[in-house]
Amino acid sequence: MRAFGRSAYGTGRVSRQRVSIALVVDASPDRAFSAEDLAALVRLDDPGIGLATVYRALAAMESSGFIEPVGERNGAVVYARCVDAGHHHHVVCTCCGMVEDAECPVGGTSAGANGFRITGHRLVLYGICPSCQRAAPEPGDEPGRGRFRVRPASRRAG
Amino acid sequence: MRAFGRSAYGTGRVSRQRVSIALVVDASPDRAFSAEDLAALVRLDDPGIGLATVYRALAAMESSGFIEPVGERNGAVVYARCVDAGHHHHVVCTCCGMVEDAECPVGGTSAGANGFRITGHRLVLYGICPSCQRAAPEPGDEPGRGRFRVRPASRRAG
DNA sequence: TTAGTTGCAAATCGTTTGCATAATT
DNA sequence: AATTATGCAAACGATTTGCAACTAA
């Protein structure tokens, strides 16, 4: 197997399954997705793909920088495709899960206050996308349309 | 039961257990801790405290802004005490788990690019604290001292 | 060949919950 | 007295892992 997939996984072999998975992820650059979401989509083409395979691919894509975890939905981690090449972040619609790359507003801090040597950071912006804003009656209310609510990662239900 | 604890939990009743828990958290403002860590510390004074109680207290303290999840350790979420009152973030030593409050470097973005109405963000800075830097032979190597490795939240082992 | 990948099913294990009891307000 | 918190133990459920078969390189 060749071509696409190489870039998504960085290193390692590129199996038929990994190509399918990478293609689906590549085709959904503006939507946060969970392992189950991804599996469901991939199964449209390859019904026999196993969840474990998806999880393993997810881990590989994350460490290669092809995707990044951006929150959770019902206790499951949701990821976003990293469209931009370099260092960047994501804005996630907490209502529908829409995602867009965002520039990194964090600067200078790499100097490190209090003697810390800063090695990195994780930032995710949350908001309401244009589409969901339109659907929301009261600006300020959490729109009720989305079936993909994303929440800042940390714990399960509430 | 009264006094301390009120501020930590925002609303709700303040039981003996919740006071003990809040006291321990308050006494560890510079260390990331997991539910198990916290339970172990609290049990020094109150051996009978249940893990579920700690988890419930953790949830309450998080929603009241007394603590914030800052990563994970062996698949368990680790929290940091929010020393500062207002909006701020944390710098976490990925080696030993030491934590310090950090100012928010994110500005203006509240305007929202691409039409998003930004409602919030989550930022955690990672680095090596002065103490661990001293313990690290090669500047650049991940020090090997810490027994509390913290990793950016997302998934379990690797 | 040879090492990395897959699918399946079982195992993990941090976290959540139901319930009867105890304690706060 | 009314309501909320606690402890225990069982339940959850997303994610991980062992393993034999398979396959990209």
GROMACS .gro file of C-alpha atoms (C1' of nucleotides) in nm, chain C residues 1-23:
model
   23
  317DT     C1'    1   1.153  -1.332   0.503
  318DT     C1'    2   1.048  -0.998   0.875
  319DA     C1'    3   0.864  -0.674   1.141
  320DG     C1'    4   0.450  -0.400   1.180
  321DT     C1'    5  -0.078  -0.428   1.146
  322DT     C1'    6  -0.538  -0.625   1.205
  323DG     C1'    7  -0.958  -0.822   1.434
  324DC     C1'    8  -1.154  -1.022   1.806
  325DA     C1'    9  -1.252  -1.073   2.254
  326DA     C1'   10  -1.116  -1.035   2.707
  327DA     C1'   11  -0.919  -0.736   3.038
  328DT     C1'   12  -0.826  -0.266   3.239
  329DC     C1'   13  -0.925   0.065   3.553
  330DG     C1'   14  -1.045   0.542   3.631
  331DT     C1'   15  -1.482   0.714   3.730
  332DT     C1'   16  -1.980   0.698   3.814
  333DT     C1'   17  -2.402   0.544   4.050
  334DG     C1'   18  -2.770   0.320   4.342
  335DC     C1'   19  -2.899   0.292   4.793
  336DA     C1'   20  -2.946   0.296   5.281
  337DT     C1'   21  -2.751   0.570   5.641
  338DA     C1'   22  -2.563   0.974   5.857
  339DA     C1'   23  -2.515   1.456   5.903
   0.00000   0.00000   0.00000
